[in-house]
Amino acid sequence: MKAGDIGGYRERLERTVFNPLTQTSVGFYLLVLVLLGVVGWGLYAYIVQLRFGLLATGLRDQVMWGVYILNFVFFLGIAMAGTVISAILRLTHAGWRTPITRMAEIITVAALMIGGLMPVIDMGRPERVWEIFVYGRFQSAIVWDILVITTYLIGSLIYLYLPLIPDFALMRDRLSDGASTIKRKVINLLALGWQNTVEQKHRLEKAIGIMAIAVVPMAVMTHTVASFIFAWMLRPGWDSTIYGIYFVVGALFSGLATVLIVMAITRRVFHLEEYITEKHFRYLSYLLLTSLLLYLYLVVTEFLAIGYKLKLEEKELLNLLFTGQAAPWFWFFIIAGFVIPAFLLVFRVGQTIHRIITAAIFINMAMWVSRLLIIVPTLQVPQISESLGVYTPSWVEWSITAAAFAGFILIFTVASKLIPLVSIWELAEDAETEAHSESTGEVAEAG
Amino acid sequence: MADKNKDLSRRGFIKKSLGLAGLLGVMSLPVPQLMKLRKDSIAGRGLTSKNPANQAQLEGKARAWGMVIDLKKCDGCVNIETPPQCTQACINGHYGPNGQQWIEVFEKELAGGGHYFMPVPCYQCENAPCANVCPVAATYHDEDGVVLVDHNRCIGCRMCMAACPYQRRFFNWGTPKLPAAAALTKYSPLYPVPAVKGTVIKCMFCAHFLHDGKLPYCVKGCPTKALYIGDLNEDIATNGAEVVQFSKFLDENSAYRYKEELGTQPRVWYLPGYGQLAGRTPRDHRPLMPPQWLWGDDDSNRCVGIWPWGEDF
Ligand code: SF4
Ligand code: SF4
Ligand code: SF4
């Protein structure tokens, strides 16, 4: 890019990215309305559940956890997205990450909010949730969970906010006319008096650098501690030391897939084709394939270790998974989670983006099922009686699950109207350095 | 001080002297009686949910309650053609919610293909997985080693149910349907009646009886006297008919604990057998009869239908 193009590039960038903030289409309102409807229906289902108790779910004494805990683990997994994209790629100086970091970070925040809500919905006595803060015992994985998830959420919010400051300043300078006074004041406040001075930039870079390092252990801890809820139990399948890393890699896997899907949608809806290019999809798909292989490795070693020894209860679990009631789910998980995506990611037939997105969608469906397979069959295996536990989720559970997904999309949609989905100043800076290095290169050649 | 004494009104004086007399009266009681009085006034032990496990001092020293189940005597009550009487007595005594068998009798296989009956109460594990995982200490060991649930604190997360490797915990999924009498009972973690919606419930060794020298419902209810309850500290156990030395009884009868390898250290031991002392043979194929609840109905555990406005609630 020529140095002279920078001005035009920047103007176009601002126009494209700010467009959703200033213009709202009918489609947007329609989408929000539909999402609100689904969330409202979920709320109604929850009220029914409050009234009748968890009797309104399909859960019973033997299988006492179901889709709520499943969603909890699933959304936590998705929350890995932000960290891997923005923190890990930042630490490794992968320059191409810039246009997707903000989106990934929003996904993290939204997923943590929804995921964190799930265990409360699962509680028999949600009105006593405050007791955890008063009587909490550190011996319990739940207390750890609350601690790390809150830390991760706060860390992610800070990490989302820091790179937003210059963009808020830009909004303050560019979008102030026409906006209401309240909105202007809020943006003014959020911009923190940013004037783009060298000193300010230096400090911001430093703060972002620190947060980028800090959120990585937070993410790892979140998934590890979530796995402790299961790994600390004397149950077939759960009673395993592999669970910590198993959850971390699983989260990586579904987090990456989610970023890809969100990228594809926002790219189309907000016309970001110039900034989110095929290159981004391709690079991310390499990461996706890597995490697929890692996850496959863990799944295979885990089942090999169990299957080789065939301890009584674990044998029953394997029967259930491979050929029993859970077999359709299990084989769906294997095929949709590994076989199809691996095929799509390795053999490059068809249009790149479509191919990668198809893989990502399959992976996310498979990962939801994988959480189901982690939780339900283990609980079905009888511990002392002879009969398998039964579990069919009720409409209440499905409604709340649908509401959770709708809520997740809703948070993202609303965020897309409030903050620029792409980090303008960082992109512009990237373009400038690129142009600069090109021009100095020319000078060097000339000299 | 002097000024205050001058102001002493007539009523105040009477009040104070009455109080003093009362105090003296109480103090003049022998100490054991006082203890008893105090105990009676705290009708149910373990009432205080703020400060659980502080009740055992009443007795001066902690107990270590344990149970021995002699499988040689357990015939699953098939000979008398009733539901297992331990289960039934427990349900009746605790107004147990429909579907919950705090002590449940399971049919287990013998090595040669026959089977035996195994009554399973909560094992009151010393290294109790359920108590370990509870986030709010709603499940805890009291001073006597009994694992209790404080239903005024339980948040209903069901971690403990996932943790118990013996399926000995039950959840009150809905509002338990109980007889009117249950509502009049004073709740305590030792006698969790009436059951509380959205909380976990289980056998608690009838520890409120034990301190008064009474037997648990199940021990009393067993027609073949297969269940022994006792104190490991005092090394004594009884089934209501005979008194045995706990340790010797375990040794001499090759006692074992179920799933000992898990390291939960149950306080319930089994003496191997198949009901031979009750005249049962291993190949006796008469099945167990299900226990009866006079309250609640089959609906208590029914799944919800497709729509909220249907009949299914
Ligand atoms: S048997 Fe289960 S409920 Fe009872 S103490 Fe042991 S782990 Fe807890
Ligand atoms: S369900 Fe109640 S007793 Fe069980 S772990 Fe949760 S809070 Fe503790
Ligand atoms: S000890 Fe009491 S609560 Fe436990 S099974 Fe026996 S009767 Fe029921």
Short mmCIF file of N, CA, C and O in Angstrom, two decimals, chain A residues 41 44 48-66 68-69 122-126 128-129 131-132 135-137 139-143 229 232-235 238-239 313 379 381-386 392 394-396, chain B residues 50 100 106-108 118 120 123 129 131-137 151-159 161-171 173-175 196-199 258-259 262 264 299-309 313:
data_model
loop_
_atom_site.label_atom_id
_atom_site.label_comp_id
_atom_site.label_asym_id
_atom_site.label_seq_id
_atom_site.Cartn_x
_atom_site.Cartn_y
_atom_site.Cartn_z
N TRP A 41 -39.60 -16.19 26.24
CA TRP A 41 -40.18 -17.53 26.42
C TRP A 41 -39.36 -18.35 27.41
O TRP A 41 -39.91 -19.06 28.27
N TYR A 44 -40.22 -17.27 30.80
CA TYR A 44 -41.49 -17.88 31.21
C TYR A 44 -41.25 -19.31 31.70
O TYR A 44 -41.76 -19.72 32.76
N VAL A 48 -41.94 -21.02 35.38
CA VAL A 48 -42.62 -22.31 35.61
C VAL A 48 -41.74 -23.19 36.49
O VAL A 48 -42.20 -23.81 37.45
N GLN A 49 -40.45 -23.19 36.18
CA GLN A 49 -39.53 -24.02 36.96
C GLN A 49 -39.44 -23.53 38.41
O GLN A 49 -39.37 -24.33 39.34
N LEU A 50 -39.45 -22.24 38.59
CA LEU A 50 -39.41 -21.72 39.96
C LEU A 50 -40.64 -22.15 40.73
O LEU A 50 -40.57 -22.50 41.90
N ARG A 51 -41.75 -22.15 40.04
CA ARG A 51 -43.00 -22.45 40.71
C ARG A 51 -43.09 -23.92 41.10
O ARG A 51 -43.45 -24.25 42.22
N PHE A 52 -42.75 -24.79 40.15
CA PHE A 52 -42.91 -26.23 40.43
C PHE A 52 -41.63 -26.86 40.94
O PHE A 52 -41.61 -28.02 41.28
N GLY A 53 -40.56 -26.11 40.94
CA GLY A 53 -39.28 -26.69 41.33
C GLY A 53 -38.66 -27.40 40.15
O GLY A 53 -39.22 -27.40 39.04
N LEU A 54 -37.55 -28.06 40.39
CA LEU A 54 -36.87 -28.75 39.30
C LEU A 54 -37.66 -29.97 38.84
O LEU A 54 -37.23 -30.67 37.93
N LEU A 55 -38.78 -30.21 39.46
CA LEU A 55 -39.68 -31.26 38.98
C LEU A 55 -40.07 -30.96 37.54
O LEU A 55 -40.40 -31.86 36.77
N ALA A 56 -40.01 -29.70 37.17
CA ALA A 56 -40.37 -29.30 35.81
C ALA A 56 -39.31 -29.71 34.80
O ALA A 56 -39.50 -29.55 33.60
N THR A 57 -38.18 -30.22 35.26
CA THR A 57 -37.16 -30.69 34.33
C THR A 57 -37.26 -32.21 34.21
O THR A 57 -38.01 -32.84 34.93
N GLY A 58 -36.47 -32.76 33.30
CA GLY A 58 -36.47 -34.22 33.16
C GLY A 58 -35.49 -34.87 34.12
O GLY A 58 -35.30 -36.08 34.08
N LEU A 59 -34.87 -34.08 34.96
CA LEU A 59 -33.86 -34.62 35.87
C LEU A 59 -34.52 -35.39 37.01
O LEU A 59 -35.58 -35.03 37.48
N ARG A 60 -33.85 -36.47 37.42
CA ARG A 60 -34.31 -37.21 38.59
C ARG A 60 -33.08 -37.65 39.39
O ARG A 60 -31.96 -37.40 38.97
N ASP A 61 -33.33 -38.36 40.49
CA ASP A 61 -32.24 -38.62 41.42
C ASP A 61 -31.00 -39.24 40.79
O ASP A 61 -29.89 -38.93 41.18
N GLN A 62 -31.19 -40.14 39.81
CA GLN A 62 -30.00 -40.80 39.27
C GLN A 62 -29.23 -39.90 38.30
O GLN A 62 -28.03 -39.73 38.43
N VAL A 63 -29.95 -39.35 37.32
CA VAL A 63 -29.30 -38.38 36.42
C VAL A 63 -29.72 -37.01 36.92
O VAL A 63 -30.77 -36.49 36.57
N MET A 64 -28.89 -36.43 37.80
CA MET A 64 -29.33 -35.21 38.47
C MET A 64 -28.79 -33.95 37.82
O MET A 64 -29.18 -32.86 38.20
N TRP A 65 -27.94 -34.12 36.83
CA TRP A 65 -27.50 -32.96 36.05
C TRP A 65 -27.82 -33.22 34.58
O TRP A 65 -27.69 -34.34 34.11
N GLY A 66 -28.20 -32.17 33.89
CA GLY A 66 -28.57 -32.36 32.49
C GLY A 66 -28.14 -31.19 31.63
O GLY A 66 -27.01 -30.72 31.74
N TYR A 68 -28.64 -28.08 31.62
CA TYR A 68 -28.17 -26.81 32.20
C TYR A 68 -26.66 -26.84 32.43
O TYR A 68 -25.93 -25.91 32.07
N ILE A 69 -26.21 -27.92 33.05
CA ILE A 69 -24.78 -28.04 33.31
C ILE A 69 -24.03 -28.21 31.99
O ILE A 69 -22.94 -27.70 31.80
N ASP A 122 -29.75 -23.97 37.34
CA ASP A 122 -29.81 -25.39 37.69
C ASP A 122 -30.07 -25.60 39.18
O ASP A 122 -30.37 -26.70 39.62
N MET A 123 -29.95 -24.55 39.97
CA MET A 123 -30.07 -24.71 41.42
C MET A 123 -31.49 -24.98 41.87
O MET A 123 -32.44 -24.43 41.34
N GLY A 124 -31.60 -25.80 42.89
CA GLY A 124 -32.91 -26.06 43.47
C GLY A 124 -33.39 -24.87 44.29
O GLY A 124 -34.59 -24.67 44.48
N ARG A 125 -32.46 -24.10 44.81
CA ARG A 125 -32.79 -22.97 45.67
C ARG A 125 -32.00 -21.75 45.23
O ARG A 125 -31.08 -21.29 45.92
N PRO A 126 -32.36 -21.20 44.06
CA PRO A 126 -31.55 -20.08 43.53
C PRO A 126 -31.55 -18.87 44.46
O PRO A 126 -30.63 -18.08 44.43
N ARG A 128 -30.91 -18.77 47.37
CA ARG A 128 -29.87 -18.86 48.40
C ARG A 128 -28.47 -18.72 47.82
O ARG A 128 -27.49 -19.03 48.50
N VAL A 129 -28.38 -18.26 46.60
CA VAL A 129 -27.07 -18.24 45.94
C VAL A 129 -26.08 -17.37 46.70
O VAL A 129 -24.88 -17.63 46.71
N GLU A 131 -25.45 -17.42 49.66
CA GLU A 131 -24.78 -18.19 50.70
C GLU A 131 -23.38 -18.61 50.30
O GLU A 131 -22.50 -18.79 51.14
N ILE A 132 -23.20 -18.79 48.97
CA ILE A 132 -21.87 -19.21 48.51
C ILE A 132 -20.83 -18.18 48.91
O ILE A 132 -19.70 -18.51 49.24
N TYR A 135 -20.91 -18.43 53.16
CA TYR A 135 -20.49 -19.69 53.78
C TYR A 135 -19.53 -20.49 52.90
O TYR A 135 -19.22 -21.62 53.21
N GLY A 136 -19.13 -19.92 51.75
CA GLY A 136 -18.35 -20.69 50.77
C GLY A 136 -17.18 -21.44 51.37
O GLY A 136 -16.48 -20.94 52.24
N ARG A 137 -17.00 -22.68 50.91
CA ARG A 137 -15.88 -23.49 51.38
C ARG A 137 -14.91 -23.68 50.22
O ARG A 137 -15.32 -24.05 49.13
N GLN A 139 -12.96 -26.00 49.77
CA GLN A 139 -12.83 -27.40 49.37
C GLN A 139 -13.75 -27.74 48.21
O GLN A 139 -13.62 -28.79 47.61
N SER A 140 -14.69 -26.87 47.91
CA SER A 140 -15.67 -27.20 46.89
C SER A 140 -15.32 -26.56 45.55
O SER A 140 -14.98 -25.38 45.48
N ALA A 141 -15.42 -27.37 44.50
CA ALA A 141 -15.07 -26.88 43.16
C ALA A 141 -15.96 -25.72 42.74
O ALA A 141 -15.55 -24.87 41.95
N ILE A 142 -17.17 -25.66 43.26
CA ILE A 142 -18.09 -24.60 42.86
C ILE A 142 -17.56 -23.24 43.28
O ILE A 142 -17.63 -22.27 42.52
N VAL A 143 -16.99 -23.18 44.47
CA VAL A 143 -16.45 -21.90 44.93
C VAL A 143 -15.27 -21.48 44.05
O VAL A 143 -15.14 -20.33 43.66
N ILE A 229 -15.26 -29.99 38.59
CA ILE A 229 -16.60 -30.35 39.03
C ILE A 229 -16.86 -31.82 38.73
O ILE A 229 -17.53 -32.51 39.48
N TRP A 232 -13.41 -34.44 40.18
CA TRP A 232 -13.28 -34.71 41.60
C TRP A 232 -14.35 -35.66 42.12
O TRP A 232 -14.54 -35.78 43.31
N MET A 233 -15.04 -36.30 41.21
CA MET A 233 -16.11 -37.21 41.62
C MET A 233 -15.69 -38.65 41.34
O MET A 233 -15.01 -38.92 40.36
N LEU A 234 -16.15 -39.54 42.20
CA LEU A 234 -15.82 -40.95 42.04
C LEU A 234 -16.78 -41.61 41.06
O LEU A 234 -17.50 -42.52 41.41
N ARG A 235 -16.79 -41.12 39.83
CA ARG A 235 -17.73 -41.67 38.86
C ARG A 235 -16.97 -42.22 37.67
O ARG A 235 -15.93 -41.68 37.30
N TRP A 238 -15.51 -39.81 34.79
CA TRP A 238 -15.10 -38.51 35.35
C TRP A 238 -13.84 -38.64 36.18
O TRP A 238 -13.05 -37.71 36.27
N ASP A 239 -13.72 -39.78 36.83
CA ASP A 239 -12.62 -40.01 37.77
C ASP A 239 -11.33 -40.14 36.96
O ASP A 239 -10.82 -41.23 36.76
N GLU A 313 -17.64 -50.46 36.22
CA GLU A 313 -18.56 -49.37 35.89
C GLU A 313 -18.16 -48.69 34.59
O GLU A 313 -18.99 -48.20 33.84
N LEU A 379 -23.68 -40.38 34.45
CA LEU A 379 -24.67 -40.40 35.53
C LEU A 379 -25.67 -41.53 35.36
O LEU A 379 -26.27 -41.98 36.33
N VAL A 381 -24.96 -44.54 34.44
CA VAL A 381 -24.39 -45.80 34.93
C VAL A 381 -24.76 -45.95 36.40
O VAL A 381 -24.44 -45.09 37.22
N PRO A 382 -25.44 -47.03 36.75
CA PRO A 382 -25.87 -47.18 38.15
C PRO A 382 -24.67 -47.39 39.06
O PRO A 382 -23.72 -48.08 38.71
N GLN A 383 -24.71 -46.78 40.22
CA GLN A 383 -23.63 -46.91 41.18
C GLN A 383 -23.88 -48.05 42.15
O GLN A 383 -22.96 -48.62 42.68
N ILE A 384 -25.13 -48.34 42.39
CA ILE A 384 -25.41 -49.38 43.38
C ILE A 384 -26.63 -50.20 42.93
O ILE A 384 -26.68 -51.39 43.15
N SER A 385 -27.58 -49.55 42.26
CA SER A 385 -28.74 -50.30 41.77
C SER A 385 -28.33 -51.01 40.49
O SER A 385 -27.18 -50.97 40.09
N GLU A 386 -29.26 -51.64 39.84
CA GLU A 386 -28.92 -52.36 38.62
C GLU A 386 -29.44 -51.65 37.38
O GLU A 386 -29.11 -52.02 36.27
N THR A 392 -34.77 -37.49 29.95
CA THR A 392 -35.25 -36.83 28.75
C THR A 392 -35.55 -35.39 29.14
O THR A 392 -36.39 -35.16 29.99
N SER A 394 -37.09 -31.83 29.52
CA SER A 394 -38.47 -31.38 29.34
C SER A 394 -38.50 -30.11 28.51
O SER A 394 -37.47 -29.53 28.20
N TRP A 395 -39.69 -29.66 28.16
CA TRP A 395 -39.79 -28.44 27.35
C TRP A 395 -39.19 -27.25 28.08
O TRP A 395 -38.69 -26.32 27.47
N VAL A 396 -39.25 -27.30 29.42
CA VAL A 396 -38.69 -26.20 30.20
C VAL A 396 -37.20 -26.09 29.94
O VAL A 396 -36.65 -25.01 29.68
N LYS B 50 -26.80 -21.96 61.89
CA LYS B 50 -25.64 -21.06 61.85
C LYS B 50 -24.38 -21.79 62.30
O LYS B 50 -23.31 -21.57 61.81
N GLN B 100 -38.71 -41.86 47.66
CA GLN B 100 -37.38 -41.86 48.28
C GLN B 100 -37.24 -42.99 49.28
O GLN B 100 -38.00 -43.09 50.22
N PHE B 106 -31.34 -53.74 47.94
CA PHE B 106 -30.99 -54.10 46.57
C PHE B 106 -30.77 -55.60 46.47
O PHE B 106 -30.32 -56.24 47.42
N GLU B 107 -31.08 -56.12 45.29
CA GLU B 107 -30.83 -57.53 45.02
C GLU B 107 -29.46 -57.62 44.39
O GLU B 107 -29.21 -57.01 43.36
N LYS B 108 -28.55 -58.36 45.00
CA LYS B 108 -27.19 -58.44 44.48
C LYS B 108 -26.86 -59.89 44.15
O LYS B 108 -27.35 -60.81 44.81
N MET B 118 -29.35 -56.75 49.95
CA MET B 118 -28.43 -55.85 50.64
C MET B 118 -29.15 -54.54 50.98
O MET B 118 -29.43 -53.75 50.09
N VAL B 120 -29.27 -50.82 52.10
CA VAL B 120 -28.27 -49.75 52.01
C VAL B 120 -28.81 -48.44 52.56
O VAL B 120 -29.59 -47.76 51.90
N TYR B 123 -24.11 -44.39 54.26
CA TYR B 123 -23.01 -45.03 54.98
C TYR B 123 -22.30 -44.10 55.96
O TYR B 123 -21.38 -44.51 56.64
N PRO B 129 -17.42 -38.11 50.32
CA PRO B 129 -17.30 -37.29 49.12
C PRO B 129 -18.38 -36.21 49.08
O PRO B 129 -18.14 -35.10 48.62
N ALA B 131 -19.78 -34.57 51.57
CA ALA B 131 -19.50 -33.42 52.43
C ALA B 131 -18.32 -32.61 51.87
O ALA B 131 -18.27 -31.40 52.00
N ASN B 132 -17.40 -33.31 51.19
CA ASN B 132 -16.25 -32.60 50.64
C ASN B 132 -16.64 -31.60 49.57
O ASN B 132 -16.06 -30.53 49.49
N VAL B 133 -17.62 -31.95 48.74
CA VAL B 133 -17.90 -31.09 47.58
C VAL B 133 -18.91 -29.99 47.86
O VAL B 133 -19.07 -29.09 47.04
N CYS B 134 -19.59 -30.04 48.99
CA CYS B 134 -20.65 -29.07 49.22
C CYS B 134 -20.08 -27.65 49.31
O CYS B 134 -19.19 -27.39 50.10
N PRO B 135 -20.60 -26.74 48.49
CA PRO B 135 -20.01 -25.40 48.47
C PRO B 135 -20.34 -24.55 49.69
O PRO B 135 -19.64 -23.58 49.95
N VAL B 136 -21.41 -24.87 50.39
CA VAL B 136 -21.83 -23.99 51.48
C VAL B 136 -21.87 -24.70 52.83
O VAL B 136 -22.46 -24.20 53.78
N ALA B 137 -21.24 -25.86 52.92
CA ALA B 137 -21.22 -26.64 54.16
C ALA B 137 -22.63 -26.98 54.64
O ALA B 137 -22.87 -27.09 55.83
N HIS B 151 -31.14 -28.29 55.75
CA HIS B 151 -32.03 -27.94 54.64
C HIS B 151 -32.36 -26.46 54.59
O HIS B 151 -32.99 -26.00 53.65
N ASN B 152 -31.97 -25.75 55.62
CA ASN B 152 -32.15 -24.30 55.56
C ASN B 152 -30.96 -23.63 54.90
O ASN B 152 -30.96 -22.43 54.70
N ARG B 153 -29.95 -24.41 54.61
CA ARG B 153 -28.79 -23.82 53.97
C ARG B 153 -28.55 -24.37 52.56
O ARG B 153 -28.00 -23.67 51.72
N CYS B 154 -28.92 -25.63 52.34
CA CYS B 154 -28.66 -26.28 51.05
C CYS B 154 -29.16 -25.42 49.90
O CYS B 154 -30.28 -24.94 49.91
N ILE B 155 -28.30 -25.21 48.89
CA ILE B 155 -28.69 -24.39 47.74
C ILE B 155 -29.20 -25.24 46.59
O ILE B 155 -29.57 -24.72 45.54
N GLY B 156 -29.18 -26.55 46.77
CA GLY B 156 -29.74 -27.43 45.74
C GLY B 156 -28.89 -27.56 44.50
O GLY B 156 -29.41 -27.73 43.40
N CYS B 157 -27.56 -27.50 44.67
CA CYS B 157 -26.70 -27.61 43.49
C CYS B 157 -26.49 -29.07 43.08
O CYS B 157 -26.10 -29.35 41.97
N ARG B 158 -26.72 -30.00 43.99
CA ARG B 158 -26.64 -31.44 43.72
C ARG B 158 -25.23 -31.93 43.44
O ARG B 158 -25.04 -32.99 42.85
N MET B 159 -24.24 -31.16 43.85
CA MET B 159 -22.86 -31.65 43.77
C MET B 159 -22.72 -32.92 44.60
O MET B 159 -22.05 -33.87 44.21
N MET B 161 -24.87 -35.14 45.30
CA MET B 161 -25.48 -36.33 44.70
C MET B 161 -24.55 -36.92 43.64
O MET B 161 -24.45 -38.13 43.50
N ALA B 162 -23.89 -36.02 42.90
CA ALA B 162 -22.93 -36.51 41.91
C ALA B 162 -21.75 -37.17 42.62
O ALA B 162 -21.15 -38.11 42.09
N ALA B 163 -21.44 -36.69 43.81
CA ALA B 163 -20.26 -37.19 44.50
C ALA B 163 -20.50 -38.51 45.21
O ALA B 163 -19.59 -39.32 45.32
N CYS B 164 -21.70 -38.75 45.70
CA CYS B 164 -21.96 -39.97 46.47
C CYS B 164 -21.88 -41.18 45.57
O CYS B 164 -22.64 -41.31 44.63
N PRO B 165 -20.95 -42.08 45.83
CA PRO B 165 -20.81 -43.24 44.96
C PRO B 165 -21.79 -44.37 45.28
O PRO B 165 -21.66 -45.45 44.74
N TYR B 166 -22.74 -44.09 46.15
CA TYR B 166 -23.69 -45.13 46.54
C TYR B 166 -25.13 -44.75 46.26
O TYR B 166 -26.05 -45.41 46.74
N GLN B 167 -25.33 -43.66 45.54
CA GLN B 167 -26.70 -43.20 45.24
C GLN B 167 -27.55 -43.08 46.49
O GLN B 167 -28.70 -43.51 46.50
N ARG B 168 -26.97 -42.51 47.53
CA ARG B 168 -27.70 -42.48 48.79
C ARG B 168 -28.33 -41.13 49.06
O ARG B 168 -28.74 -40.85 50.16
N ARG B 169 -28.34 -40.26 48.08
CA ARG B 169 -28.91 -38.93 48.29
C ARG B 169 -30.08 -38.72 47.36
O ARG B 169 -30.09 -39.18 46.24
N PHE B 170 -31.07 -38.02 47.88
CA PHE B 170 -32.31 -37.82 47.13
C PHE B 170 -32.59 -36.33 47.06
O PHE B 170 -32.21 -35.58 47.95
N PHE B 171 -33.25 -35.95 45.99
CA PHE B 171 -33.53 -34.53 45.83
C PHE B 171 -35.04 -34.32 45.88
O PHE B 171 -35.79 -35.10 45.33
N TRP B 173 -37.42 -32.70 44.24
CA TRP B 173 -37.51 -32.00 42.96
C TRP B 173 -38.65 -30.98 42.97
O TRP B 173 -38.52 -29.89 42.46
N GLY B 174 -39.76 -31.38 43.56
CA GLY B 174 -40.87 -30.45 43.67
C GLY B 174 -41.19 -30.24 45.14
O GLY B 174 -40.41 -30.60 46.02
N THR B 175 -42.33 -29.66 45.41
CA THR B 175 -42.77 -29.55 46.80
C THR B 175 -43.25 -30.93 47.24
O THR B 175 -44.17 -31.48 46.64
N VAL B 196 -37.87 -30.36 52.52
CA VAL B 196 -37.89 -29.02 51.94
C VAL B 196 -37.66 -29.08 50.44
O VAL B 196 -36.70 -29.71 49.99
N LYS B 197 -38.52 -28.44 49.68
CA LYS B 197 -38.39 -28.38 48.22
C LYS B 197 -37.03 -27.81 47.81
O LYS B 197 -36.52 -26.88 48.42
N GLY B 198 -36.45 -28.43 46.78
CA GLY B 198 -35.21 -27.89 46.23
C GLY B 198 -33.97 -28.18 47.06
O GLY B 198 -32.95 -27.53 46.88
N THR B 199 -34.06 -29.13 47.97
CA THR B 199 -32.88 -29.48 48.76
C THR B 199 -32.66 -30.99 48.74
O THR B 199 -33.54 -31.75 48.35
N TYR B 258 -18.86 -51.91 51.61
CA TYR B 258 -19.15 -51.88 50.19
C TYR B 258 -18.25 -50.86 49.49
O TYR B 258 -18.11 -49.74 49.95
N LYS B 259 -17.66 -51.27 48.40
CA LYS B 259 -16.74 -50.42 47.63
C LYS B 259 -15.67 -49.81 48.53
O LYS B 259 -15.37 -48.63 48.46
N LEU B 262 -12.80 -47.41 47.36
CA LEU B 262 -12.95 -45.99 47.05
C LEU B 262 -12.36 -45.09 48.12
O LEU B 262 -12.11 -43.91 47.89
N THR B 264 -13.79 -44.11 50.88
CA THR B 264 -14.75 -43.23 51.53
C THR B 264 -14.90 -43.57 53.01
O THR B 264 -15.43 -42.77 53.77
N ASP B 299 -47.64 -39.39 40.79
CA ASP B 299 -47.29 -38.15 40.11
C ASP B 299 -46.09 -37.45 40.72
O ASP B 299 -45.47 -36.61 40.09
N SER B 300 -45.79 -37.79 41.95
CA SER B 300 -44.72 -37.06 42.64
C SER B 300 -43.43 -37.07 41.85
O SER B 300 -42.63 -36.17 41.94
N ASN B 301 -43.24 -38.15 41.11
CA ASN B 301 -41.99 -38.22 40.37
C ASN B 301 -42.21 -38.21 38.87
O ASN B 301 -41.34 -38.59 38.11
N ARG B 302 -43.39 -37.80 38.46
CA ARG B 302 -43.69 -37.88 37.05
C ARG B 302 -43.00 -36.77 36.29
O ARG B 302 -42.85 -35.66 36.77
N CYS B 303 -42.58 -37.09 35.07
CA CYS B 303 -41.95 -36.07 34.25
C CYS B 303 -43.01 -35.10 33.74
O CYS B 303 -44.18 -35.42 33.65
N VAL B 304 -42.53 -33.93 33.39
CA VAL B 304 -43.41 -32.89 32.89
C VAL B 304 -43.80 -33.18 31.46
O VAL B 304 -43.04 -33.75 30.70
N GLY B 305 -44.97 -32.76 31.10
CA GLY B 305 -45.42 -32.98 29.74
C GLY B 305 -44.84 -31.97 28.78
O GLY B 305 -43.93 -31.23 29.11
N ILE B 306 -45.40 -31.95 27.59
CA ILE B 306 -44.84 -31.10 26.55
C ILE B 306 -45.19 -29.64 26.81
O ILE B 306 -44.40 -28.75 26.57
N TRP B 307 -46.39 -29.38 27.28
CA TRP B 307 -46.80 -27.98 27.44
C TRP B 307 -47.17 -27.67 28.89
O TRP B 307 -47.73 -28.52 29.58
N PRO B 308 -46.90 -26.47 29.30
CA PRO B 308 -47.17 -26.10 30.69
C PRO B 308 -48.66 -26.13 31.02
O PRO B 308 -49.03 -26.33 32.17
N TRP B 309 -49.50 -25.92 30.02
CA TRP B 309 -50.92 -25.85 30.34
C TRP B 309 -51.59 -27.22 30.24
O TRP B 309 -52.78 -27.35 30.38
N PHE B 313 -48.79 -31.23 35.18
CA PHE B 313 -48.35 -30.77 36.49
C PHE B 313 -49.28 -31.32 37.53
O PHE B 313 -49.48 -30.95 38.54
#
